């Protein structure tokens, strides 16, 4: 009688020596990368596939980062087993990990933020599948970031009103938004808003509100009336219907014929009007709650004459709520001396550069938005 057929035997293959190591490495291939997060530029992924990598401001450094604050041989990334170790190479301005200056080699953890000169990088440790997923996510985030940038208005030069701005979110997507446009042949509207919180949810909310204002999608509302506009936004964007999100806003309308500026603020700090010959900027604000908290409430507005040659500065609190390099918490009083120069042509970007230079190393803690209008 023939023997009964047996099922397939379990096969175990044992690799020893270099072959075993190679197979294990292939099975669990780890990709080490740096995400370069320079201001107002798409993030750039740099794969650390040939280590060590020396960072400096010019060749023969392996990774070149421009800027006078970067030394010629600034720091070095090394592979130690399956880890990445970062060492400062006695750089003049230091290498910073999570805001702390490196004094000894450090083994990097996934997500670690590194500051080299004026450059911010984030270390990523991924397997191949995670790396591919992260790249797809980055592409989606970049598309969203591009859309947010697309709704911001172009600068205006010449004419009765000039306008320019500078915007830098503290994350890929920020919760600030602003805009301006002629409502008709004599009324110029401008606004700046700041959604509480950061990230995708805040950004989506900010874009929704900005589009309502850009497209004038408040039925039956006179957009030359700031109190009517903010009151209508209160009713449209109640917190309970928008994931508990609320925002502050400054909204104004300049009449080019009478040279009067009507304005209202919903929970936002003042805008500042700088007039020729004035000793200091004039705060323009009204006492109203942030938008979305109280649906039905009267909104107070105000009006002021605007002399020729005046400039209006609007900004979010990320501009002045910083901690400087000495550990001091800034407020509005520290910002005031910088405002006059910030209203000149190119001033918003100059203000950002000054604030970044004063801030402690590391990522900005809040979105940075400055909008300047000059009334000629």
mmCIF file of C-alpha atoms in Angstrom:
data_model
loop_
_atom_site.group_PDB
_atom_site.id
_atom_site.type_symbol
_atom_site.label_atom_id
_atom_site.label_comp_id
_atom_site.label_asym_id
_atom_site.label_seq_id
_atom_site.Cartn_x
_atom_site.Cartn_y
_atom_site.Cartn_z
ATOM 1 C CA UNK A 1 0.000 0.000 0.000
ATOM 2 C CA UNK A 2 1.535 3.289 -1.013
ATOM 3 C CA UNK A 3 2.384 5.794 1.641
ATOM 4 C CA UNK A 4 -0.084 8.636 2.139
ATOM 5 C CA UNK A 5 0.907 11.905 0.449
ATOM 6 C CA UNK A 6 2.392 14.389 2.852
ATOM 7 C CA UNK A 7 1.854 18.159 2.789
ATOM 8 C CA UNK A 8 4.701 20.455 1.859
ATOM 9 C CA UNK A 9 7.357 20.747 4.490
ATOM 10 C CA UNK A 10 8.016 24.155 6.043
ATOM 11 C CA UNK A 11 11.303 25.427 4.686
ATOM 12 C CA UNK A 12 13.675 27.470 6.802
ATOM 13 C CA UNK A 13 16.573 29.157 5.084
ATOM 14 C CA UNK A 14 19.406 30.274 7.284
ATOM 15 C CA UNK A 15 21.824 32.937 6.055
ATOM 16 C CA UNK A 16 25.083 33.505 7.821
ATOM 17 C CA UNK A 17 27.723 36.159 7.552
ATOM 18 C CA UNK A 18 27.577 39.003 4.991
ATOM 19 C CA UNK A 19 24.668 37.442 3.083
ATOM 20 C CA UNK A 20 22.484 37.387 6.184
ATOM 21 C CA UNK A 21 23.316 41.047 6.952
ATOM 22 C CA UNK A 22 22.521 42.111 3.392
ATOM 23 C CA UNK A 23 19.146 40.348 3.405
ATOM 24 C CA UNK A 24 18.219 41.867 6.776
ATOM 25 C CA UNK A 25 19.161 45.335 5.557
ATOM 26 C CA UNK A 26 17.127 44.870 2.381
ATOM 27 C CA UNK A 27 14.120 43.607 4.358
ATOM 28 C CA UNK A 28 14.173 46.611 6.662
ATOM 29 C CA UNK A 29 15.714 49.321 4.511
ATOM 30 C CA UNK A 30 15.721 52.594 6.421
ATOM 31 C CA UNK A 31 15.842 55.903 4.598
ATOM 32 C CA UNK A 32 17.352 58.864 6.443
ATOM 33 C CA UNK A 33 16.463 62.290 5.087
ATOM 34 C CA UNK A 34 16.473 65.987 5.913
ATOM 35 C CA UNK A 35 13.505 68.179 5.059
ATOM 36 C CA UNK A 36 14.767 71.708 4.308
ATOM 37 C CA UNK A 37 12.104 74.182 5.459
ATOM 38 C CA UNK A 38 13.400 77.550 4.336
ATOM 39 C CA UNK A 39 10.989 80.480 4.521
ATOM 40 C CA UNK A 40 8.696 81.107 1.540
ATOM 41 C CA UNK A 41 10.082 78.174 -0.438
ATOM 42 C CA UNK A 42 8.682 74.693 -1.033
ATOM 43 C CA UNK A 43 10.171 72.104 1.365
ATOM 44 C CA UNK A 44 13.083 70.168 -0.142
ATOM 45 C CA UNK A 45 13.898 66.587 0.861
ATOM 46 C CA UNK A 46 17.588 65.684 1.037
ATOM 47 C CA UNK A 47 18.245 61.952 1.341
ATOM 48 C CA UNK A 48 21.300 61.048 3.418
ATOM 49 C CA UNK A 49 22.306 58.097 1.266
ATOM 50 C CA UNK A 50 26.082 58.573 1.356
ATOM 51 C CA UNK A 51 27.438 59.287 4.809
ATOM 52 C CA UNK A 52 29.181 61.093 6.346
ATOM 53 C CA UNK A 53 27.690 64.357 5.060
ATOM 54 C CA UNK A 54 29.470 67.626 5.860
ATOM 55 C CA UNK A 55 27.371 70.788 5.797
ATOM 56 C CA UNK A 56 28.943 74.122 4.881
ATOM 57 C CA UNK A 57 28.331 77.328 2.970
ATOM 58 C CA UNK A 58 30.456 76.375 -0.056
ATOM 59 C CA UNK A 59 32.086 73.370 -1.747
ATOM 60 C CA UNK A 60 33.770 71.025 -0.961
ATOM 61 C CA UNK A 61 30.973 70.646 1.630
ATOM 62 C CA UNK A 62 28.639 67.782 0.688
ATOM 63 C CA UNK A 63 25.517 69.790 1.520
ATOM 64 C CA UNK A 64 25.813 73.501 0.718
ATOM 65 C CA UNK A 65 23.578 75.925 2.644
ATOM 66 C CA UNK A 66 24.030 79.567 1.725
ATOM 67 C CA UNK A 67 24.346 82.445 4.140
ATOM 68 C CA UNK A 68 26.995 84.246 6.174
ATOM 69 C CA UNK A 69 25.775 82.533 9.368
ATOM 70 C CA UNK A 70 26.829 79.135 7.946
ATOM 71 C CA UNK A 71 30.503 78.225 8.445
ATOM 72 C CA UNK A 72 32.588 76.657 5.664
ATOM 73 C CA UNK A 73 32.611 73.395 7.635
ATOM 74 C CA UNK A 74 29.624 73.819 9.898
ATOM 75 C CA UNK A 75 28.448 70.370 11.029
ATOM 76 C CA UNK A 76 28.543 66.691 10.080
ATOM 77 C CA UNK A 77 26.009 63.859 9.836
ATOM 78 C CA UNK A 78 27.420 60.376 10.513
ATOM 79 C CA UNK A 79 25.933 56.881 10.449
ATOM 80 C CA UNK A 80 26.368 54.910 13.678
ATOM 81 C CA UNK A 81 24.756 51.475 13.282
ATOM 82 C CA UNK A 82 21.284 52.375 11.959
ATOM 83 C CA UNK A 83 21.244 55.795 13.644
ATOM 84 C CA UNK A 84 22.282 59.264 12.478
ATOM 85 C CA UNK A 85 24.576 61.304 14.711
ATOM 86 C CA UNK A 86 24.963 65.083 14.261
ATOM 87 C CA UNK A 87 28.180 66.823 15.322
ATOM 88 C CA UNK A 88 28.946 70.548 15.246
ATOM 89 C CA UNK A 89 32.358 71.233 13.701
ATOM 90 C CA UNK A 90 33.243 74.253 15.866
ATOM 91 C CA UNK A 91 31.031 76.500 13.750
ATOM 92 C CA UNK A 92 31.026 80.213 14.544
ATOM 93 C CA UNK A 93 27.262 80.566 15.001
ATOM 94 C CA UNK A 94 26.486 77.091 16.251
ATOM 95 C CA UNK A 95 24.207 74.219 15.315
ATOM 96 C CA UNK A 96 20.916 74.067 17.197
ATOM 97 C CA UNK A 97 18.693 71.093 18.063
ATOM 98 C CA UNK A 98 15.168 72.036 19.154
ATOM 99 C CA UNK A 99 16.464 75.519 20.016
ATOM 100 C CA UNK A 100 19.473 74.322 22.056
ATOM 101 C CA UNK A 101 23.039 74.828 20.847
ATOM 102 C CA UNK A 102 24.957 71.609 20.237
ATOM 103 C CA UNK A 103 27.890 71.095 22.599
ATOM 104 C CA UNK A 104 28.449 67.379 21.893
ATOM 105 C CA UNK A 105 27.430 64.848 19.218
ATOM 106 C CA UNK A 106 23.698 64.023 19.325
ATOM 107 C CA UNK A 107 21.840 60.980 18.030
ATOM 108 C CA UNK A 108 18.860 62.236 16.065
ATOM 109 C CA UNK A 109 15.275 61.132 16.663
ATOM 110 C CA UNK A 110 12.670 61.144 13.927
ATOM 111 C CA UNK A 111 11.147 64.631 13.672
ATOM 112 C CA UNK A 112 14.080 66.474 15.272
ATOM 113 C CA UNK A 113 14.323 70.117 14.172
ATOM 114 C CA UNK A 114 17.811 71.391 13.321
ATOM 115 C CA UNK A 115 18.852 75.026 12.819
ATOM 116 C CA UNK A 116 21.985 75.720 10.767
ATOM 117 C CA UNK A 117 22.558 79.424 10.211
ATOM 118 C CA UNK A 118 19.259 80.762 8.910
ATOM 119 C CA UNK A 119 18.116 77.333 7.689
ATOM 120 C CA UNK A 120 15.621 75.039 9.394
ATOM 121 C CA UNK A 121 15.746 71.309 8.723
ATOM 122 C CA UNK A 122 13.721 68.387 10.048
ATOM 123 C CA UNK A 123 15.261 64.934 10.318
ATOM 124 C CA UNK A 124 13.149 62.034 9.039
ATOM 125 C CA UNK A 125 13.716 58.321 9.584
ATOM 126 C CA UNK A 126 11.454 56.167 7.385
ATOM 127 C CA UNK A 127 11.289 52.744 5.843
ATOM 128 C CA UNK A 128 10.714 52.730 2.079
ATOM 129 C CA UNK A 129 6.929 52.459 2.312
ATOM 130 C CA UNK A 130 6.730 55.243 4.900
ATOM 131 C CA UNK A 131 9.053 57.406 2.802
ATOM 132 C CA UNK A 132 6.838 57.003 -0.256
ATOM 133 C CA UNK A 133 3.766 57.826 1.813
ATOM 134 C CA UNK A 134 5.485 60.887 3.282
ATOM 135 C CA UNK A 135 6.416 62.136 -0.188
ATOM 136 C CA UNK A 136 2.810 61.780 -1.347
ATOM 137 C CA UNK A 137 1.653 63.655 1.757
ATOM 138 C CA UNK A 138 4.192 66.403 1.092
ATOM 139 C CA UNK A 139 2.917 66.775 -2.470
ATOM 140 C CA UNK A 140 -0.646 67.153 -1.177
ATOM 141 C CA UNK A 141 0.444 69.678 1.437
ATOM 142 C CA UNK A 142 2.384 71.646 -1.150
ATOM 143 C CA UNK A 143 -0.669 71.747 -3.420
ATOM 144 C CA UNK A 144 -2.723 73.087 -0.495
ATOM 145 C CA UNK A 145 -0.015 75.628 0.327
ATOM 146 C CA UNK A 146 0.078 76.748 -3.301
ATOM 147 C CA UNK A 147 -3.674 77.270 -3.234
ATOM 148 C CA UNK A 148 -3.477 79.401 -0.083
ATOM 149 C CA UNK A 149 -0.763 81.505 -1.738
ATOM 150 C CA UNK A 150 -2.879 81.857 -4.887
ATOM 151 C CA UNK A 151 -5.679 83.719 -3.102
ATOM 152 C CA UNK A 152 -3.331 86.361 -1.686
ATOM 153 C CA UNK A 153 -3.523 89.597 -3.681
ATOM 154 C CA UNK A 154 -0.643 90.940 -5.775
ATOM 155 C CA UNK A 155 1.057 94.127 -4.532
ATOM 156 C CA UNK A 156 -0.308 97.454 -5.802
ATOM 157 C CA UNK A 157 2.046 100.178 -7.001
ATOM 158 C CA UNK A 158 0.940 103.618 -8.086
ATOM 159 C CA UNK A 159 -2.597 104.965 -7.987
ATOM 160 C CA UNK A 160 -4.363 106.447 -4.986
ATOM 161 C CA UNK A 161 -3.506 103.509 -2.692
ATOM 162 C CA UNK A 162 -0.399 101.313 -2.708
ATOM 163 C CA UNK A 163 -0.347 97.973 -0.914
ATOM 164 C CA UNK A 164 2.202 95.266 -0.163
ATOM 165 C CA UNK A 165 2.613 92.465 2.360
ATOM 166 C CA UNK A 166 4.786 89.687 3.736
ATOM 167 C CA UNK A 167 3.440 86.306 4.842
ATOM 168 C CA UNK A 168 5.229 83.380 6.493
ATOM 169 C CA UNK A 169 3.223 80.597 8.160
ATOM 170 C CA UNK A 170 4.848 78.829 11.098
ATOM 171 C CA UNK A 171 3.754 75.459 9.677
ATOM 172 C CA UNK A 172 3.100 74.292 6.135
ATOM 173 C CA UNK A 173 -0.398 75.760 6.333
ATOM 174 C CA UNK A 174 -1.155 78.836 8.415
ATOM 175 C CA UNK A 175 -4.300 80.312 9.924
ATOM 176 C CA UNK A 176 -3.773 83.903 8.735
ATOM 177 C CA UNK A 177 -5.404 85.480 5.692
ATOM 178 C CA UNK A 178 -5.696 88.984 4.271
ATOM 179 C CA UNK A 179 -6.776 90.810 1.168
ATOM 180 C CA UNK A 180 -7.721 94.091 -0.455
ATOM 181 C CA UNK A 181 -9.600 95.342 -3.509
ATOM 182 C CA UNK A 182 -11.548 98.289 -4.911
ATOM 183 C CA UNK A 183 -15.220 97.776 -4.068
ATOM 184 C CA UNK A 184 -16.249 100.428 -6.593
ATOM 185 C CA UNK A 185 -14.691 103.465 -8.209
ATOM 186 C CA UNK A 186 -13.977 105.199 -4.866
ATOM 187 C CA UNK A 187 -13.938 102.662 -2.007
ATOM 188 C CA UNK A 188 -10.860 100.561 -1.237
ATOM 189 C CA UNK A 189 -11.397 97.604 1.135
ATOM 190 C CA UNK A 190 -8.724 95.789 3.117
ATOM 191 C CA UNK A 191 -8.812 93.135 5.835
ATOM 192 C CA UNK A 192 -6.558 90.878 7.866
ATOM 193 C CA UNK A 193 -7.727 87.894 9.936
ATOM 194 C CA UNK A 194 -6.168 85.344 12.273
ATOM 195 C CA UNK A 195 -7.836 82.009 13.055
ATOM 196 C CA UNK A 196 -7.166 80.609 16.516
ATOM 197 C CA UNK A 197 -4.837 77.622 16.164
ATOM 198 C CA UNK A 198 -2.507 76.331 13.467
ATOM 199 C CA UNK A 199 -2.393 73.661 10.833
ATOM 200 C CA UNK A 200 -4.812 72.366 8.245
ATOM 201 C CA UNK A 201 -8.067 73.098 10.089
ATOM 202 C CA UNK A 202 -7.125 76.711 10.809
ATOM 203 C CA UNK A 203 -5.895 77.177 7.229
ATOM 204 C CA UNK A 204 -9.123 75.839 5.707
ATOM 205 C CA UNK A 205 -11.167 78.141 7.938
ATOM 206 C CA UNK A 206 -9.023 81.162 7.061
ATOM 207 C CA UNK A 207 -9.335 80.440 3.329
ATOM 208 C CA UNK A 208 -13.118 80.030 3.628
ATOM 209 C CA UNK A 209 -13.503 83.416 5.331
ATOM 210 C CA UNK A 210 -11.090 85.131 2.956
ATOM 211 C CA UNK A 211 -12.977 83.810 -0.077
ATOM 212 C CA UNK A 212 -16.268 85.065 1.345
ATOM 213 C CA UNK A 213 -14.754 88.540 1.621
ATOM 214 C CA UNK A 214 -12.945 88.404 -1.729
ATOM 215 C CA UNK A 215 -16.092 87.310 -3.568
ATOM 216 C CA UNK A 216 -18.406 89.489 -1.412
ATOM 217 C CA UNK A 217 -20.583 86.514 -0.553
ATOM 218 C CA UNK A 218 -22.520 88.049 2.332
ATOM 219 C CA UNK A 219 -26.076 88.467 1.012
ATOM 220 C CA UNK A 220 -27.603 91.884 1.502
ATOM 221 C CA UNK A 221 -24.484 93.336 3.160
ATOM 222 C CA UNK A 222 -22.995 96.712 2.263
ATOM 223 C CA UNK A 223 -19.258 95.941 2.064
ATOM 224 C CA UNK A 224 -18.414 99.609 2.611
ATOM 225 C CA UNK A 225 -19.864 99.268 6.141
ATOM 226 C CA UNK A 226 -17.348 97.502 8.451
ATOM 227 C CA UNK A 227 -19.877 96.900 11.235
ATOM 228 C CA UNK A 228 -22.284 95.221 8.806
ATOM 229 C CA UNK A 229 -19.540 93.017 7.375
ATOM 230 C CA UNK A 230 -18.235 91.783 10.748
ATOM 231 C CA UNK A 231 -21.771 91.318 12.073
ATOM 232 C CA UNK A 232 -22.637 89.154 9.083
ATOM 233 C CA UNK A 233 -19.425 87.119 9.459
ATOM 234 C CA UNK A 234 -20.419 86.490 13.084
ATOM 235 C CA UNK A 235 -23.688 84.963 11.977
ATOM 236 C CA UNK A 236 -22.172 82.949 9.118
ATOM 237 C CA UNK A 237 -19.161 81.519 10.977
ATOM 238 C CA UNK A 238 -20.513 80.559 14.401
ATOM 239 C CA UNK A 239 -18.180 78.252 16.336
ATOM 240 C CA UNK A 240 -20.744 75.486 16.831
ATOM 241 C CA UNK A 241 -21.065 75.096 13.071
ATOM 242 C CA UNK A 242 -17.331 75.353 12.304
ATOM 243 C CA UNK A 243 -15.546 72.833 14.517
ATOM 244 C CA UNK A 244 -15.279 75.294 17.436
ATOM 245 C CA UNK A 245 -13.024 77.588 15.401
ATOM 246 C CA UNK A 246 -13.123 81.359 15.751
ATOM 247 C CA UNK A 247 -11.003 84.203 14.417
ATOM 248 C CA UNK A 248 -10.039 87.814 14.947
ATOM 249 C CA UNK A 249 -10.286 90.343 12.142
ATOM 250 C CA UNK A 250 -9.515 93.941 11.243
ATOM 251 C CA UNK A 251 -11.637 95.288 8.373
ATOM 252 C CA UNK A 252 -11.471 98.767 6.860
ATOM 253 C CA UNK A 253 -12.766 100.760 3.894
ATOM 254 C CA UNK A 254 -10.982 103.861 2.588
ATOM 255 C CA UNK A 255 -12.998 106.460 0.698
ATOM 256 C CA UNK A 256 -10.637 107.929 -1.888
ATOM 257 C CA UNK A 257 -12.942 110.920 -2.435
ATOM 258 C CA UNK A 258 -13.270 112.069 1.193
ATOM 259 C CA UNK A 259 -9.963 110.549 2.432
ATOM 260 C CA UNK A 260 -11.815 108.894 5.327
ATOM 261 C CA UNK A 261 -11.123 105.399 6.639
ATOM 262 C CA UNK A 262 -14.019 103.482 8.210
ATOM 263 C CA UNK A 263 -12.902 100.467 10.238
ATOM 264 C CA UNK A 264 -13.851 97.863 12.821
ATOM 265 C CA UNK A 265 -11.983 95.139 14.669
ATOM 266 C CA UNK A 266 -13.437 91.863 15.855
ATOM 267 C CA UNK A 267 -11.230 90.756 18.743
ATOM 268 C CA UNK A 268 -8.120 91.896 16.866
ATOM 269 C CA UNK A 269 -5.430 94.209 18.186
ATOM 270 C CA UNK A 270 -5.241 97.681 16.591
ATOM 271 C CA UNK A 271 -4.045 98.538 13.144
ATOM 272 C CA UNK A 272 -1.624 101.470 13.245
ATOM 273 C CA UNK A 273 -1.882 104.618 11.152
ATOM 274 C CA UNK A 274 1.355 106.501 10.587
ATOM 275 C CA UNK A 275 0.760 110.074 9.457
ATOM 276 C CA UNK A 276 3.384 112.588 8.263
ATOM 277 C CA UNK A 277 4.897 114.516 11.157
ATOM 278 C CA UNK A 278 3.230 112.415 13.885
ATOM 279 C CA UNK A 279 5.409 111.536 16.861
ATOM 280 C CA UNK A 280 4.159 107.938 17.015
ATOM 281 C CA UNK A 281 1.751 105.575 15.225
ATOM 282 C CA UNK A 282 -1.942 105.986 15.986
ATOM 283 C CA UNK A 283 -3.785 102.818 17.093
ATOM 284 C CA UNK A 284 -7.031 102.132 15.227
ATOM 285 C CA UNK A 285 -9.300 99.654 16.978
ATOM 286 C CA UNK A 286 -12.831 99.076 18.207
ATOM 287 C CA UNK A 287 -14.010 96.885 21.078
ATOM 288 C CA UNK A 288 -15.794 93.870 19.635
ATOM 289 C CA UNK A 289 -15.452 90.144 20.406
ATOM 290 C CA UNK A 290 -13.680 87.710 18.104
ATOM 291 C CA UNK A 291 -15.801 86.447 15.223
ATOM 292 C CA UNK A 292 -17.775 83.253 15.773
ATOM 293 C CA UNK A 293 -18.138 83.447 19.550
ATOM 294 C CA UNK A 294 -21.345 85.525 19.777
ATOM 295 C CA UNK A 295 -23.613 85.274 16.742
ATOM 296 C CA UNK A 296 -25.965 88.175 17.443
ATOM 297 C CA UNK A 297 -24.222 91.213 18.836
ATOM 298 C CA UNK A 298 -23.923 94.810 17.629
ATOM 299 C CA UNK A 299 -20.547 95.668 16.118
ATOM 300 C CA UNK A 300 -18.893 98.995 16.871
ATOM 301 C CA UNK A 301 -17.098 100.782 14.029
ATOM 302 C CA UNK A 302 -15.138 104.049 13.822
ATOM 303 C CA UNK A 303 -13.978 106.535 11.216
ATOM 304 C CA UNK A 304 -10.869 108.711 10.812
ATOM 305 C CA UNK A 305 -9.458 111.177 8.305
ATOM 306 C CA UNK A 306 -6.310 110.076 6.475
ATOM 307 C CA UNK A 307 -3.800 112.793 5.466
ATOM 308 C CA UNK A 308 -1.891 112.387 2.215
ATOM 309 C CA UNK A 309 1.299 110.400 2.688
ATOM 310 C CA UNK A 310 -0.117 108.289 5.543
ATOM 311 C CA UNK A 311 0.416 104.539 5.847
ATOM 312 C CA UNK A 312 -1.603 101.847 7.606
ATOM 313 C CA UNK A 313 0.061 98.771 9.110
ATOM 314 C CA UNK A 314 -1.987 95.645 9.840
ATOM 315 C CA UNK A 315 -0.401 92.534 11.316
ATOM 316 C CA UNK A 316 -1.127 89.369 13.259
ATOM 317 C CA UNK A 317 0.152 88.681 16.772
ATOM 318 C CA UNK A 318 2.855 86.358 15.453
ATOM 319 C CA UNK A 319 4.727 89.529 14.466
ATOM 320 C CA UNK A 320 5.290 90.738 18.027
ATOM 321 C CA UNK A 321 4.640 87.776 20.354
ATOM 322 C CA UNK A 322 8.135 86.320 20.183
ATOM 323 C CA UNK A 323 10.874 85.321 22.612
ATOM 324 C CA UNK A 324 14.150 87.034 21.742
ATOM 325 C CA UNK A 325 17.680 85.637 21.933
ATOM 326 C CA UNK A 326 18.041 86.871 25.516
ATOM 327 C CA UNK A 327 14.886 84.995 26.563
ATOM 328 C CA UNK A 328 12.718 88.114 26.825
ATOM 329 C CA UNK A 329 9.055 87.878 25.835
ATOM 330 C CA UNK A 330 8.207 90.648 23.371
ATOM 331 C CA UNK A 331 4.994 92.595 23.204
ATOM 332 C CA UNK A 332 3.586 95.495 21.239
ATOM 333 C CA UNK A 333 5.936 98.002 22.901
ATOM 334 C CA UNK A 334 9.003 96.254 21.439
ATOM 335 C CA UNK A 335 7.456 96.308 17.971
ATOM 336 C CA UNK A 336 6.499 100.001 17.921
ATOM 337 C CA UNK A 337 9.988 101.392 17.125
ATOM 338 C CA UNK A 338 10.169 99.111 14.070
ATOM 339 C CA UNK A 339 6.803 100.086 12.560
ATOM 340 C CA UNK A 340 7.694 103.367 10.782
ATOM 341 C CA UNK A 341 10.377 101.764 8.599
ATOM 342 C CA UNK A 342 8.106 98.785 7.894
ATOM 343 C CA UNK A 343 5.621 100.969 6.013
ATOM 344 C CA UNK A 344 8.180 102.026 3.374
ATOM 345 C CA UNK A 345 8.494 100.149 0.101
ATOM 346 C CA UNK A 346 9.913 96.707 0.891
ATOM 347 C CA UNK A 347 9.219 97.343 4.572
ATOM 348 C CA UNK A 348 7.117 94.239 5.379
ATOM 349 C CA UNK A 349 9.933 91.883 4.352
ATOM 350 C CA UNK A 350 12.465 94.047 6.171
ATOM 351 C CA UNK A 351 10.336 93.827 9.323
ATOM 352 C CA UNK A 352 10.266 90.042 9.037
ATOM 353 C CA UNK A 353 14.044 89.910 8.715
ATOM 354 C CA UNK A 354 14.417 92.092 11.817
ATOM 355 C CA UNK A 355 12.034 89.955 13.860
ATOM 356 C CA UNK A 356 13.724 86.717 12.768
ATOM 357 C CA UNK A 357 17.131 88.149 13.679
ATOM 358 C CA UNK A 358 15.832 89.114 17.126
ATOM 359 C CA UNK A 359 14.007 85.823 17.771
ATOM 360 C CA UNK A 360 15.614 82.895 19.533
ATOM 361 C CA UNK A 361 16.788 80.151 17.154
ATOM 362 C CA UNK A 362 14.194 77.706 15.948
ATOM 363 C CA UNK A 363 10.909 77.802 14.096
ATOM 364 C CA UNK A 364 8.565 80.738 14.518
ATOM 365 C CA UNK A 365 5.856 79.875 17.041
ATOM 366 C CA UNK A 366 3.053 81.630 15.154
ATOM 367 C CA UNK A 367 2.186 82.764 11.644
ATOM 368 C CA UNK A 368 3.741 86.044 10.528
ATOM 369 C CA UNK A 369 1.552 88.356 8.430
ATOM 370 C CA UNK A 370 2.079 92.064 7.727
ATOM 371 C CA UNK A 371 -0.071 94.143 5.365
ATOM 372 C CA UNK A 372 0.821 97.761 4.605
ATOM 373 C CA UNK A 373 -1.340 100.268 2.712
ATOM 374 C CA UNK A 374 0.016 103.669 1.696
ATOM 375 C CA UNK A 375 -2.457 106.478 0.975
ATOM 376 C CA UNK A 376 -0.989 108.849 -1.591
#
